[in-house]
Tab-separated table of C-alpha atoms in Angstrom:
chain	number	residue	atom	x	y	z
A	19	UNK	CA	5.204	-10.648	47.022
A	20	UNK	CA	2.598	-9.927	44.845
A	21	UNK	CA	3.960	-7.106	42.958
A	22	UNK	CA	6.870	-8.797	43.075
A	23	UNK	CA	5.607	-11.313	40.870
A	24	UNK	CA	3.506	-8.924	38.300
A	25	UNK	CA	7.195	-6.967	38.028
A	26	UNK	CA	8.744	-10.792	37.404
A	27	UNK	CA	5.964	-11.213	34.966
A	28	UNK	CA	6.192	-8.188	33.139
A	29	UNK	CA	9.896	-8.783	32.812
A	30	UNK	CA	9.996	-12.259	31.314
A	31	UNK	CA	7.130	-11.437	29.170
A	32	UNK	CA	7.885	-8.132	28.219
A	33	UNK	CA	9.931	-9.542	25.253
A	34	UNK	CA	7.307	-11.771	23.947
A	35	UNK	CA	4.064	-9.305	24.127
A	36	UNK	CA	6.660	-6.711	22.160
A	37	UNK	CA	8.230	-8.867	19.782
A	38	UNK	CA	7.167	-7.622	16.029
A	39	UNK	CA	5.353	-9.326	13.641
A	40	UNK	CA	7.606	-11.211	11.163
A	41	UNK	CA	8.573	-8.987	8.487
A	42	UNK	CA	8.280	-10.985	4.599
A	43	UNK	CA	10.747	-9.821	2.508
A	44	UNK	CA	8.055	-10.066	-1.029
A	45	UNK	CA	5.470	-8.390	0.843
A	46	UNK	CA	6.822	-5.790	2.633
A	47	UNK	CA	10.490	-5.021	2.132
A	48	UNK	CA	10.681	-5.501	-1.406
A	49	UNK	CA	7.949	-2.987	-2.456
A	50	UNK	CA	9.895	-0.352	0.118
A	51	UNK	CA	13.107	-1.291	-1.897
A	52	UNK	CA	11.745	-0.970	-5.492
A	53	UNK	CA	9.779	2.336	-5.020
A	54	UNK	CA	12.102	4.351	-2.824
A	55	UNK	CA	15.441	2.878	-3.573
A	56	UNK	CA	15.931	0.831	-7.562
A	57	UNK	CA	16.048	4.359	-9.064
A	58	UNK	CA	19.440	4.345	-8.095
A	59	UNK	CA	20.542	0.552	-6.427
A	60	UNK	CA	18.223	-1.277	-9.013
A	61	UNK	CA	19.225	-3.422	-12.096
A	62	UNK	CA	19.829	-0.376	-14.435
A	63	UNK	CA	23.645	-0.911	-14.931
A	64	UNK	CA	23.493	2.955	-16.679
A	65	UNK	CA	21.899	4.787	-13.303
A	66	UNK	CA	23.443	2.447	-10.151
A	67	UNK	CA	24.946	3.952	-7.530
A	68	UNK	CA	27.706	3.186	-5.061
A	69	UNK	CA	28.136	-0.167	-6.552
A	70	UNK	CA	24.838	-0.996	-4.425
A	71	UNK	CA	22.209	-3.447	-6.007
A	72	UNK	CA	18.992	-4.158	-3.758
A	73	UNK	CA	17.116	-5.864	-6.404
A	74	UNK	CA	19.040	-9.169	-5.509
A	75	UNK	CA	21.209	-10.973	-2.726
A	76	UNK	CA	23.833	-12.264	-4.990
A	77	UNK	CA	25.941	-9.155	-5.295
A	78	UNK	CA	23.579	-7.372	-4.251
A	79	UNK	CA	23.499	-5.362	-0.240
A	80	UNK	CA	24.714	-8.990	1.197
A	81	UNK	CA	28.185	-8.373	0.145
A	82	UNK	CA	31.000	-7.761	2.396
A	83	UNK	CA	32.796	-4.774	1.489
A	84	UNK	CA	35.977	-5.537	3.644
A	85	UNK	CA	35.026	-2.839	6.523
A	86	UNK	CA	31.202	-2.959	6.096
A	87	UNK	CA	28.097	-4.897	4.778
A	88	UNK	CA	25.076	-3.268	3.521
A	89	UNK	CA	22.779	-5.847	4.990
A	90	UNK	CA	24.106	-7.682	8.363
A	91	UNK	CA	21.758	-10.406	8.932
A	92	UNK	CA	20.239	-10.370	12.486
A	93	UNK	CA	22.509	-6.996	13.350
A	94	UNK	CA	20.492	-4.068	12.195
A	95	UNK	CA	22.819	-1.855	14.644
A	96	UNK	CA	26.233	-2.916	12.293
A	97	UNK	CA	24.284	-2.884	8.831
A	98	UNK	CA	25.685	0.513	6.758
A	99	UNK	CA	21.988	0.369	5.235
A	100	UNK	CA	20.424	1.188	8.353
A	101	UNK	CA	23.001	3.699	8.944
A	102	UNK	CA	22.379	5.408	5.592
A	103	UNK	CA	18.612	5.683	5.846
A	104	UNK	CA	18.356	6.934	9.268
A	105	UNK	CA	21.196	9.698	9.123
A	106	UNK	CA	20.717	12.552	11.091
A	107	UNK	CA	21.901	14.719	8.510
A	108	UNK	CA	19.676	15.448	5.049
A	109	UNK	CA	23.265	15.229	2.817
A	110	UNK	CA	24.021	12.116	4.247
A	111	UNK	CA	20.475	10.553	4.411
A	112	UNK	CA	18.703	7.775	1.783
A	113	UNK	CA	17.009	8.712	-0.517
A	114	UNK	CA	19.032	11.617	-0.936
A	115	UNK	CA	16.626	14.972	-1.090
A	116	UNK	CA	17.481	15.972	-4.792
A	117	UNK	CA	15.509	12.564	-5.370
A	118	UNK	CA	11.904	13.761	-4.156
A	119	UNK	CA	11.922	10.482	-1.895
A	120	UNK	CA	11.711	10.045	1.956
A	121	UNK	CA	11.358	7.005	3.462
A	122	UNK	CA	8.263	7.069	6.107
A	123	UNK	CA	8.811	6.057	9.861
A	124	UNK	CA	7.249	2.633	9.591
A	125	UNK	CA	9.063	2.205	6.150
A	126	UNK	CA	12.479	2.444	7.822
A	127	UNK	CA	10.791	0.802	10.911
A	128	UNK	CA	10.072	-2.289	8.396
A	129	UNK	CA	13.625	-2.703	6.977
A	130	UNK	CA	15.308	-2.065	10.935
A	131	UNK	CA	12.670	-5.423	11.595
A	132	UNK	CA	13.350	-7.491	8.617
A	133	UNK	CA	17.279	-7.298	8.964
A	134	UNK	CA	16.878	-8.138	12.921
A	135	UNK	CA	14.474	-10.931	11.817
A	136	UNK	CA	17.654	-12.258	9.887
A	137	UNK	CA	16.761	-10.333	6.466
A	138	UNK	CA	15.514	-13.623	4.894
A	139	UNK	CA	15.552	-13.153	1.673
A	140	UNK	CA	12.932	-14.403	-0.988
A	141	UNK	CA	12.857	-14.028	-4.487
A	142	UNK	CA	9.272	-13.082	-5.541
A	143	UNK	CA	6.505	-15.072	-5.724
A	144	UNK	CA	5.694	-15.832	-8.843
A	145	UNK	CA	8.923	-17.244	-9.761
A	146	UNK	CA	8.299	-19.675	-6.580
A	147	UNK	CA	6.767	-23.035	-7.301
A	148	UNK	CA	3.270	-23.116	-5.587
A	149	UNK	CA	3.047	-26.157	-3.058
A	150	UNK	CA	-0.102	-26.957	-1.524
A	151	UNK	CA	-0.329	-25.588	1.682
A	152	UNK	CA	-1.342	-27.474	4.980
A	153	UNK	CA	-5.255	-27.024	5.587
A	154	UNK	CA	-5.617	-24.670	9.240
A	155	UNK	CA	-7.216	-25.966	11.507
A	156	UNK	CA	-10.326	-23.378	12.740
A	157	UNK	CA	-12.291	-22.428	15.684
A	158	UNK	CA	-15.411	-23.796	14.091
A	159	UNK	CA	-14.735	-27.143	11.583
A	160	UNK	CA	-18.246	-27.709	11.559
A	161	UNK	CA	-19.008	-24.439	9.112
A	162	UNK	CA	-16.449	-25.905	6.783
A	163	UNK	CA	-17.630	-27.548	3.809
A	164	UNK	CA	-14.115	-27.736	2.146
A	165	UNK	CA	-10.552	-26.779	2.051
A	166	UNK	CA	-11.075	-23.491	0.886
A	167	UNK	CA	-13.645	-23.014	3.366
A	168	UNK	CA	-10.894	-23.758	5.952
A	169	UNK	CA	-8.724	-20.882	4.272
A	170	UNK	CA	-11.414	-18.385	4.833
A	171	UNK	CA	-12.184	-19.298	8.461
A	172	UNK	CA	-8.796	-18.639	9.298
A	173	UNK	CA	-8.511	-15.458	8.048
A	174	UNK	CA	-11.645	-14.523	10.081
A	175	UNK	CA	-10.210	-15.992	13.103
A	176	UNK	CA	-7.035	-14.199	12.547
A	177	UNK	CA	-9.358	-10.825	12.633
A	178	UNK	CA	-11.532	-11.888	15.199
A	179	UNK	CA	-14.737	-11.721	12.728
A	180	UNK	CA	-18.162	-14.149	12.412
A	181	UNK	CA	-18.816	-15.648	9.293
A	182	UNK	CA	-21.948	-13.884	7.672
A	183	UNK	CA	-25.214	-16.095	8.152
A	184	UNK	CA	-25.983	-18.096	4.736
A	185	UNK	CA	-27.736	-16.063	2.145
A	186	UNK	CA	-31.209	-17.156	1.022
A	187	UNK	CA	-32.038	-18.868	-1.566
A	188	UNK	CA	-32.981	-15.873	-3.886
A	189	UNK	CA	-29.177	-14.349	-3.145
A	190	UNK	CA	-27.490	-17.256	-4.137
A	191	UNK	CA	-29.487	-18.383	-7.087
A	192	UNK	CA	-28.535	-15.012	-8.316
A	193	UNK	CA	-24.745	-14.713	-7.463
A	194	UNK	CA	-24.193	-17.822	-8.999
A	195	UNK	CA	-26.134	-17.077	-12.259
A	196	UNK	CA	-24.229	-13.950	-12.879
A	197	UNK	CA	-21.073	-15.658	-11.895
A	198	UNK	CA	-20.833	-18.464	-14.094
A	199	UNK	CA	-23.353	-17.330	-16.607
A	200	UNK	CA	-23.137	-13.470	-16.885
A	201	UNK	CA	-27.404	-13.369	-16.861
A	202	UNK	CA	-29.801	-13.191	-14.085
A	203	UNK	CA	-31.735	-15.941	-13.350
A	204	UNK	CA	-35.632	-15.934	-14.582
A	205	UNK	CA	-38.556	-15.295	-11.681
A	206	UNK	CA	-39.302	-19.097	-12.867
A	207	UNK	CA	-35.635	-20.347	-11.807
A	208	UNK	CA	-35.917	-17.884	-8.946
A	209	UNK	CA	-38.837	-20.029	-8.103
A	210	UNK	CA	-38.071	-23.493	-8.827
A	211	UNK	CA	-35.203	-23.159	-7.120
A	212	UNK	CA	-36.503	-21.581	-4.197
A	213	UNK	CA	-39.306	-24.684	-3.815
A	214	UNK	CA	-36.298	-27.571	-4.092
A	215	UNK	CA	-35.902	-28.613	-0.987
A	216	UNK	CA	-33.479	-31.355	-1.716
A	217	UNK	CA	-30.278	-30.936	0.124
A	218	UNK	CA	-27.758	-30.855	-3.379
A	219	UNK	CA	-30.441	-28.232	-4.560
A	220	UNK	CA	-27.369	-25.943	-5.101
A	221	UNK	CA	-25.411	-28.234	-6.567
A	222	UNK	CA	-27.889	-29.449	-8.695
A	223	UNK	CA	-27.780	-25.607	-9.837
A	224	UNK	CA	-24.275	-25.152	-10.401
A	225	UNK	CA	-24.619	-28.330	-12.974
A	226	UNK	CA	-27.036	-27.273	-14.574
A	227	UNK	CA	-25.496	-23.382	-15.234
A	228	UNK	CA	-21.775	-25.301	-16.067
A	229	UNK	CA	-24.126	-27.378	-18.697
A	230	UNK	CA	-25.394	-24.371	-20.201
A	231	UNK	CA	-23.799	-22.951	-23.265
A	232	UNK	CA	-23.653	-19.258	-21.881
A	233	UNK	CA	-21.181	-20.858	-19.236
A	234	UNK	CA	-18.885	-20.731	-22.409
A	235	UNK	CA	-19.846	-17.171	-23.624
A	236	UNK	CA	-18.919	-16.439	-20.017
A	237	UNK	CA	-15.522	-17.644	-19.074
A	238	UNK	CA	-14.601	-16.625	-23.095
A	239	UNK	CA	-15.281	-12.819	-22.482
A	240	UNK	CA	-12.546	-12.687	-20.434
A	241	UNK	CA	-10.261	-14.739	-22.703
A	242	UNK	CA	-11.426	-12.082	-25.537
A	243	UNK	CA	-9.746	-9.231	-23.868
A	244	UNK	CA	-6.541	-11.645	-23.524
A	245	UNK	CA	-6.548	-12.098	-27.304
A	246	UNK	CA	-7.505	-8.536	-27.927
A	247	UNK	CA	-10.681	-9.817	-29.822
A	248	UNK	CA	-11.980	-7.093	-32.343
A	249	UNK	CA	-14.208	-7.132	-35.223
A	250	UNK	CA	-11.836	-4.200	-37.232
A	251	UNK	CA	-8.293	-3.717	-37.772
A	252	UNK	CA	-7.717	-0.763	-35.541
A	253	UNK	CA	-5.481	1.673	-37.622
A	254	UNK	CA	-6.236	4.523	-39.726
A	255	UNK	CA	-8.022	2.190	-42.526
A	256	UNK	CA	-10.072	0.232	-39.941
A	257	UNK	CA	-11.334	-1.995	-42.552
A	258	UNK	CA	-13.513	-5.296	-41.160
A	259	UNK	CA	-12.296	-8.777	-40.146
A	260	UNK	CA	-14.201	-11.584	-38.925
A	261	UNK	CA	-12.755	-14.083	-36.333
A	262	UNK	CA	-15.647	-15.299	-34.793
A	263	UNK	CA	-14.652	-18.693	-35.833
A	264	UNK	CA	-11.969	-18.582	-33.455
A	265	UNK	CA	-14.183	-16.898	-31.185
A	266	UNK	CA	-16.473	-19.505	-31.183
A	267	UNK	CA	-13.544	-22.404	-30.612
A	268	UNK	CA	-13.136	-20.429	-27.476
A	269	UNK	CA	-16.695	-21.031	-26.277
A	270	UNK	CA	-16.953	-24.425	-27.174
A	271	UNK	CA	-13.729	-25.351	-25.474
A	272	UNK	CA	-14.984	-23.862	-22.287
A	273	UNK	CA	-18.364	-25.606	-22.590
A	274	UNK	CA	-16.640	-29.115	-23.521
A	275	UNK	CA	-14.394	-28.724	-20.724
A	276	UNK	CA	-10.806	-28.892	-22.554
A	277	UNK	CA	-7.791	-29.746	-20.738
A	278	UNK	CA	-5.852	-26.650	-19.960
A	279	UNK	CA	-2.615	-27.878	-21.928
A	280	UNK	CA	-4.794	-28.633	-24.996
A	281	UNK	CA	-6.459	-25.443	-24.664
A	282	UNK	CA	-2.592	-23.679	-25.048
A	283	UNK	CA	-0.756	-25.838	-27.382
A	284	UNK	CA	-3.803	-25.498	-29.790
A	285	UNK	CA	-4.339	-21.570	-29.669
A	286	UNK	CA	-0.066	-20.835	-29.635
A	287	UNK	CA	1.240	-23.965	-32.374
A	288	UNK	CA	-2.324	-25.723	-33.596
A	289	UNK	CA	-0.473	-25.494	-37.131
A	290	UNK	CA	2.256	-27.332	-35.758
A	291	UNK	CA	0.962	-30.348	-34.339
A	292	UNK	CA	1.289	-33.501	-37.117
A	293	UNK	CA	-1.854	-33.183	-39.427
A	294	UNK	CA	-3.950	-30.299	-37.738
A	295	UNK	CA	-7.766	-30.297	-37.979
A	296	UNK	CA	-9.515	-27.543	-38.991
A	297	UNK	CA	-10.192	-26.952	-35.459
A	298	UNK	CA	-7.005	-27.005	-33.871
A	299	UNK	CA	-5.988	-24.460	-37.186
A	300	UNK	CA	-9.003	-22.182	-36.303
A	301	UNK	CA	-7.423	-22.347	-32.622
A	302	UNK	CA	-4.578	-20.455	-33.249
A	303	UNK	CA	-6.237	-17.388	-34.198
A	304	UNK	CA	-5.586	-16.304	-30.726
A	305	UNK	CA	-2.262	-14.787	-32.527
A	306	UNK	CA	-4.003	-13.466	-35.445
A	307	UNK	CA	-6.113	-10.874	-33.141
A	308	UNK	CA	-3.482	-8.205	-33.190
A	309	UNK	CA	-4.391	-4.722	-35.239
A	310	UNK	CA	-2.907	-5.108	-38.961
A	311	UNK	CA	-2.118	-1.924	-40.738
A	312	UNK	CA	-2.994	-0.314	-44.253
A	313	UNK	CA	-1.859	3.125	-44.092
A	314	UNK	CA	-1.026	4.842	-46.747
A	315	UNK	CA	2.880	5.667	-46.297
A	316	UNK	CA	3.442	3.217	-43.805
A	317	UNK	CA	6.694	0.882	-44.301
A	318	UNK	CA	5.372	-3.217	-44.529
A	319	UNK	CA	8.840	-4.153	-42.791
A	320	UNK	CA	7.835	-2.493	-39.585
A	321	UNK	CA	4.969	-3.399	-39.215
A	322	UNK	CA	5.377	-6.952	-39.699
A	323	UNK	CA	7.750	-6.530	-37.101
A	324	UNK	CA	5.191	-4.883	-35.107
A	325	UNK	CA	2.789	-7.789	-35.562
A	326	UNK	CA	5.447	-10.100	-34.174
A	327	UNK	CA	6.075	-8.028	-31.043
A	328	UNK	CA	2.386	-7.975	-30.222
A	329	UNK	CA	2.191	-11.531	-30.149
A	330	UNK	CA	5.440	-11.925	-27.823
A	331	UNK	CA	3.328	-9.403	-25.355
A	332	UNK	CA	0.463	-10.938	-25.836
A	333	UNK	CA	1.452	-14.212	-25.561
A	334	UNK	CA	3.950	-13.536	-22.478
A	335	UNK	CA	1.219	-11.573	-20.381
A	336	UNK	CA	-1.400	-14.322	-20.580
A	337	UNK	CA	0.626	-17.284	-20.776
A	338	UNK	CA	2.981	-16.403	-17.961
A	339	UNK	CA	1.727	-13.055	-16.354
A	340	UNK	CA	4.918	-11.562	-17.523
A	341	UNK	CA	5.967	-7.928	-18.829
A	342	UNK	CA	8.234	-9.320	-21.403
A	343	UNK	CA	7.615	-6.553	-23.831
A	344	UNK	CA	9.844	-4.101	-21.054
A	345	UNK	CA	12.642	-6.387	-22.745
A	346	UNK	CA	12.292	-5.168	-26.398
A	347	UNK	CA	14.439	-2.543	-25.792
A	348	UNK	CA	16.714	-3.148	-22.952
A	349	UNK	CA	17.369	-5.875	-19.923
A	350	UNK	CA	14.167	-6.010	-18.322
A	351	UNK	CA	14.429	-3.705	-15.120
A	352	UNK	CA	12.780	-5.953	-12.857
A	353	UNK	CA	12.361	-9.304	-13.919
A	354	UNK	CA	15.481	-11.660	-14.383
A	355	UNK	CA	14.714	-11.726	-18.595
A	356	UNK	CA	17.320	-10.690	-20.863
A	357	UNK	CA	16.880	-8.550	-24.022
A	358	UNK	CA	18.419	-10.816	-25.779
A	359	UNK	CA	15.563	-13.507	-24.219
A	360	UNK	CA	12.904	-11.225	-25.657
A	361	UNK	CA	14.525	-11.899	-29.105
A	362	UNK	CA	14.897	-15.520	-28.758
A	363	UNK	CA	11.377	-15.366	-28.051
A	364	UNK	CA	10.236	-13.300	-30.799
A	365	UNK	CA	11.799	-15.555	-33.446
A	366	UNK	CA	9.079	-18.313	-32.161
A	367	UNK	CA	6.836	-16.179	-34.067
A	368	UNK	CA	8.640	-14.566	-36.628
A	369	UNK	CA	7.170	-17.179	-39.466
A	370	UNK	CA	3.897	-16.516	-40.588
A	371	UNK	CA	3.638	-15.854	-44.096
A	372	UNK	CA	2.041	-12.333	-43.655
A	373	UNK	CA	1.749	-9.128	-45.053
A	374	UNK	CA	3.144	-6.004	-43.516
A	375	UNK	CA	0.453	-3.857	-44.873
A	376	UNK	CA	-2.795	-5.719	-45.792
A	377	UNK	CA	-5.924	-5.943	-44.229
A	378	UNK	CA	-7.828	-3.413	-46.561
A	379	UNK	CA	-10.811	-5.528	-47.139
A	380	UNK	CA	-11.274	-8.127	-44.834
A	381	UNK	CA	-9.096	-10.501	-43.144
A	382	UNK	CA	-5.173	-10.327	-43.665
A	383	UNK	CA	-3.082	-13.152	-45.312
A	384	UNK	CA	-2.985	-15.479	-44.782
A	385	UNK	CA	-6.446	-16.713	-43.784
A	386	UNK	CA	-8.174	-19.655	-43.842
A	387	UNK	CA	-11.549	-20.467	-45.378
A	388	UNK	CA	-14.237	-21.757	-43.354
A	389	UNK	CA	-17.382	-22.595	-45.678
A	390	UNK	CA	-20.535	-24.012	-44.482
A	391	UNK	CA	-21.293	-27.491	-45.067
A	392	UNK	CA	-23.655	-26.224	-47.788
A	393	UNK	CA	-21.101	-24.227	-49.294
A	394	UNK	CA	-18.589	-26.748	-49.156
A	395	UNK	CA	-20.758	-28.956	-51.307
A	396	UNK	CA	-21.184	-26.619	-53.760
A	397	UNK	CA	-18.032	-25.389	-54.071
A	398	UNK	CA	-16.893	-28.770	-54.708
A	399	UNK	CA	-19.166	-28.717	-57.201
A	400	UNK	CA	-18.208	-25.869	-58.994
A	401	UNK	CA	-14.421	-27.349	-58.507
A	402	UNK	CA	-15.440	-30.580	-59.871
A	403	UNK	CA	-17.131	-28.377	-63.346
A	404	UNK	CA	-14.239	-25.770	-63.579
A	405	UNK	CA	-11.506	-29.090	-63.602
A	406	UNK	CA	-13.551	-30.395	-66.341
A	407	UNK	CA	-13.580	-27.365	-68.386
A	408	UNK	CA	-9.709	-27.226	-68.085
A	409	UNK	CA	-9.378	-30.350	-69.282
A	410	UNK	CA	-11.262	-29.414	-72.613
A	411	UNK	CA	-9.734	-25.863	-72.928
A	412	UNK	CA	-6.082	-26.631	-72.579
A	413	UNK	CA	-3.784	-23.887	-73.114
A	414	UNK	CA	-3.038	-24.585	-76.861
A	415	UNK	CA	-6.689	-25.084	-77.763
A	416	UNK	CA	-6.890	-21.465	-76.430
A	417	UNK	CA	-3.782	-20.706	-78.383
A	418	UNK	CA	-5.595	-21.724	-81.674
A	419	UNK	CA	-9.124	-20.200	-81.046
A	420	UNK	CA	-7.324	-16.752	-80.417
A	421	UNK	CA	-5.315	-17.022	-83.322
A	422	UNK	CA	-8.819	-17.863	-85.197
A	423	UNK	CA	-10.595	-15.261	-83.649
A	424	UNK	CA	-8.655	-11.824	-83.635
A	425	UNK	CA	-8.648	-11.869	-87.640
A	426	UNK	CA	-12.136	-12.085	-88.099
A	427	UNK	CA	-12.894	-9.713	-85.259
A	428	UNK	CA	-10.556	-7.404	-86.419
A	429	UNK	CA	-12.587	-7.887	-90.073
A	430	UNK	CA	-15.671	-6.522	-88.751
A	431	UNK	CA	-14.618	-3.656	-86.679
A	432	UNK	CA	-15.689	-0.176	-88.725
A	433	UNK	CA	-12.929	2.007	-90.195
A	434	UNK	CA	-11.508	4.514	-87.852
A	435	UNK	CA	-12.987	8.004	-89.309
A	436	UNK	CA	-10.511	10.504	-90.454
A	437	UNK	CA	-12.279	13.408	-90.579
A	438	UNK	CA	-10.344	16.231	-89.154
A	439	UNK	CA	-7.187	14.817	-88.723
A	440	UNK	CA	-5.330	16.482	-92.334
C-alpha cells in the first residue's frame, strides 16, 4: 500500500514538479526571434522571406494560411514553425545553413514552451505603460525599510540568498559620498559621522550631500555626455566654443531641484515659451552642443543638414531612449517609426538661423551674449555715449565734413615723383 501510494503520488504530481517555467515573450522569445530569425522574417520588406514576419502578431506568424499557421497557440505539435526549426533534414531546417545560424537546443526548447504556454504575445517593454507594481510580500518584513527594499528581498528569496549584514559606518559614509557627490568624504566627515549616534544620522547625511553644490556637478556629468558637451568644435578646424553657461544651468537646475518637465521644455523650446528669460534661452543650448564645421571645401547645405540630424538623435536617444536616427534612411528595422516620422521630426528643428560652415573663432551663429553684471553696466554705458555721438554725427554732417576734407587733404599730399618713368 505504501508504494502504492508514492507511485499515486508521483503520478499526480509528476505534471506539476515538471511543468516549465513560464516562458515571456520580451525576454526570452523575442531576442531568439530577432537574432536568429529577422534577417529574413523581420520588417525589411526588401529581404523577407516566405511571406513570414516574426517581428509582429498582426500579419505576422499568427496568420492562418488556409492549411497551416506558423504559430498555433497552445499546439506546438500543429505549429509549421516548430516543424521548420526542428527538421531532421539541414535543407529543410531554420535558419537555413547558407545563413551561418543554428538555433541551440534550449533556443528551440524556449519557442516549443512559449507556443504550449499559449505564445502570449507582448509588444516590448518600453512601448508598455509602466504601472506600479504590487509590493511582495517577504520572508523577513522586518529588514524592510521601504518598497524598494521589499523588491530586493524578493529577489533574494527567489534565490534562496541572506541579505549582507549592514555596512559600517565608514562604508556607507563613503558609498554615498561618491554616489551623489562624485568625492570621497574627508577623515573629518569620516569622523563626525562615525561619532553621530542619532538614529537619522544617515539621513541627516544624505541632506546634507543633496544640499551641496557638487550634488549638481554630479548628476550634470552624466547629462554632459547626453548633450555631447565639448569645449571645441570637433572637425578639422577645431576652433574653441564656450558653453559653460549652459553648462552651468545644468548644475543649478539639479541643485534647485527643477521639475523634470521644466527641466525638458526649457533645454528643447526655452526660445519658444512667451517672453523667455535669459535663463530659459541659455537652457536650450542642450541643442547647440553638436560639432559645427569649417572645413575648407565643405558644402554649408549639408552640413546644416547635418546639424539638424544630430539634434533629432540626440534629442530622440535621451528624451525617449529611442534609435530614431536608424530612420534617416529607411523604415526603422525594429521599432514601429516610419522614415517619413524621422522627417516630421526633423522639421521641429529645422529653424535655427545658423550657419552651415561657421564656427572658426568661437561660438557659431547665432549666439547669445552673456556679460557680467559689470560688463553689462558698462556696456550700457558705452551704448548710452555711442547713441549720443550718432545723434551729433548724422549721416549728412558726415556727408559735408568729407566733402570739406578730401580737397584739402588732397592739397597737401607731395607730388608723385616722375623720375624714371619717360
Amino acid at each position: 500500500m505504501r508504494i502504492r501510494a508514492v507511485l499515486a503520488f508521483l503520478v499526480f504530481a509528476g505534471p506539476l514538479l515538471a511543468a516549465a517555467p513560464t516562458v515571456d515573450f520580451d525576454r526570452d522569445v523575442r531576442p531568439i526571434f530577432s537574432d536568429k530569425c529577422y534577417t529574413c522574417h523581420g520588417p525589411d520588406p526588401s529581404r523577407r522571406m516566405a511571406g513570414l514576419r516574426l517581428d509582429q502578431r498582426e500579419g505576422g506568424a499568427f496568420t492562418n494560411r488556409g492549411d497551416h499557421a506558423d504559430v498555433v497557440p497552445g499546439d506546438d505539435a500543429h505549429s509549421r514553425l516548430v516543424e521548420k526549426i526542428t527538421a531532421a533534414k539541414p535543407a529543410l531546417r531554420m535558419p537555413p545553413p547558407y545563413s551561418k545560424l543554428a538555433l541551440t537546443a534550449a533556443q528551440i526548447e524556449t519557442i516549443k514552451t512559449w507556443i504550449a504556454q499559449g505564445a502570449k504575445w507582448d509588444p516590448h517593454w518600453s512601448y508598455v505603460a509602466p504601472k506600479r507594481p504590487e509590493t511582495p510580500k517577504v520572508s523577513d518584513a522586518k529588514w524592510v525599510r521601504n518598497p524598494i527594499d521589499a523588491f530586493v528581498m524578493a529577489k533574494l528569496d527567489a534565490e534562496g540568498l541572506k541579505p549582507s549584514p549592514e555596512a559600517d559606518k565608514t562604508i556607507l559614509i563613503r558609498r554615498v559620498s561618491l554616489d551623489l557627490t562624485g568625492i570621497a568624504p574627508t577623515p573629518a566627515e569620516v569622523d563626525a559621522f562615525a561619532a553621530d549616534k542619532r538614529p537619522d544620522a544617515y539621513e541627516r547625511l544624505v541632506d546634507r550631500l543633496l544640499a551641496s553644490p557638487r550634488y549638481g556637478e554630479r548628476m550634470t556629468m552624466q547629462w554632459l555626455d547626453l548633450a555631447r558637451y565639448a569645449d571645441t568644435h570637433g572637425y578639422h578646424i577645431d576652433s574653441e566654443r564656450q558653453m559653460w553657461h549652459w553648462r552651468d544651468w545644468v548644475i543649478n537646475a539639479f541643485n534647485s531641484n527643477m521639475p523634470f518637465d521644466e527641466f525638458t521644455i526649457e533645454q528643447l523650446a526655452g526660445d519658444l515659451l512667451p517672453h523667455p528669460t535669459t535663463s530659459q534661452l541659455v537652457a536650450t543650448g542642450f541643442n547647440r552642443n553638436h560639432m559645427i564645421n569649417f572645413e575648407g571645401g565643405a558644402i554649408p547645405e549639408e552640413y546644416q543638414n547635418e546639424y539638424v540630424v544630430d539634434r533629432v538623435e540626440a534629442t530622440s536617444t535621451t528624451w525617449l531612449g529611442v534609435t530614431l536616427g536608424c530612420a534617416r534612411c529607411h523604415d526603422h528595422k525594429y521599432d514601429p517609426i516610419k522614415q517619413k516620422e524621422f522627417y516630421e521630426f526633423y522639421a521641429f528643428f529645422d529653424n535655427i538661423s545658423e550657419l552651415g560652415l561657421d564656427g572658426q573663432r568661437g561660438n557659431a551663429k547665432p549666439f547669445l551674449a552673456l556679460p557680467s553684471a559689470e560688463q553689462k553696466t558698462e556696456l550700457d554705458s558705452l551704448d548710452g555715449k555711442i547713441d549720443g555721438l550718432n545723434k551729433i554725427l548724422v549721416p549728412k554732417t558726415l556727408d559735408e565734413l568729407r566733402r570739406a576734407w578730401e580737397p584739402k587733404r588732397l592739397a597737401t599730399l607731395p607730388e608723385p615723383t616722375r623720375a624714371g618713368l619717360l
